[in-house]
Coordinates of C-alpha atoms in Angstrom, one line a residue:
X369 CA 0.1 0.1 0.1
X370 CA 1.0 3.7 -0.4
X371 CA 3.3 5.2 2.1
X372 CA 2.7 9.0 0.8
X373 CA -0.4 10.7 -0.1
X374 CA -0.9 14.1 -1.7
X375 CA -3.2 16.4 -0.8
X376 CA -5.0 19.8 -1.4
X377 CA -5.6 21.6 1.4
X378 CA -8.5 24.3 1.4
X379 CA -6.2 26.8 3.2
X380 CA -3.5 26.4 1.1
X381 CA -2.6 27.5 -2.5
X382 CA -0.4 24.4 -3.2
X383 CA -0.2 20.8 -2.8
X384 CA 1.1 19.0 0.3
X385 CA 2.7 15.2 0.9
X386 CA 1.6 13.6 3.6
X387 CA 2.6 10.1 5.2
X388 CA -0.5 7.6 5.2
X389 CA -1.8 6.3 8.1
X390 CA -0.3 3.0 7.2
X391 CA 3.5 4.8 7.0
X392 CA 2.6 6.3 10.4
X393 CA 1.6 3.0 12.2
X394 CA 4.7 1.2 10.5
X395 CA 7.1 3.5 12.3
X396 CA 9.0 2.8 15.8
X397 CA 7.7 5.8 17.7
X398 CA 5.5 9.2 16.5
X399 CA 6.6 12.4 17.4
X400 CA 3.8 15.1 17.0
X401 CA 4.6 18.8 17.4
X402 CA 1.7 21.3 18.3
X403 CA 2.8 25.0 18.2
X404 CA 0.2 27.9 19.1
X405 CA -2.9 28.1 21.0
X406 CA -5.3 27.1 18.1
X407 CA -3.4 24.0 17.4
X408 CA -3.4 23.3 21.4
X409 CA -7.2 23.7 21.1
X410 CA -7.7 21.7 18.4
X411 CA -6.1 18.9 19.8
X412 CA -8.0 19.3 23.1
X413 CA -11.2 19.2 20.9
X414 CA -10.3 15.8 19.3
X415 CA -9.5 14.3 22.5
X416 CA -12.2 10.9 22.2
X417 CA -13.7 12.3 19.5
X418 CA -14.6 10.7 16.3
X419 CA -11.8 9.6 14.2
X420 CA -13.2 10.3 11.0
X421 CA -13.6 14.0 12.1
X422 CA -10.1 14.3 13.9
X423 CA -7.6 12.0 12.0
X424 CA -5.1 12.7 15.0
X425 CA -7.5 11.2 17.3
X426 CA -6.5 7.8 15.3
X427 CA -3.1 8.1 16.4
X428 CA -3.8 9.1 19.8
X429 CA -6.1 6.1 20.4
X430 CA -4.0 3.3 18.6
X431 CA -1.8 1.3 21.0
X432 CA 0.9 -0.3 18.4
X433 CA 3.3 2.7 18.3
X434 CA 4.5 5.2 21.2
X435 CA 3.2 8.3 20.6
X436 CA 5.1 11.8 22.1
X437 CA 3.6 15.0 21.9
X438 CA 5.7 18.4 22.0
X439 CA 3.9 21.4 22.6
X440 CA 5.6 24.9 21.8
X441 CA 3.3 27.9 22.8

């Protein structure tokens, strides 16, 4: 299966490359950096929510790969 995906975000005028969920779950560990209050609020709102609406919830709820969260105000 694919390890990369190309996305066209609504808020950006150019395409972005991202790792697929499969690629992320094949990692030895996940390091997630949250920067700024708006990202912190979004993370707080995603905890325990629907994984279809909040992609990060899938990573936080899985148990096969350790997740390390870092916050930079």
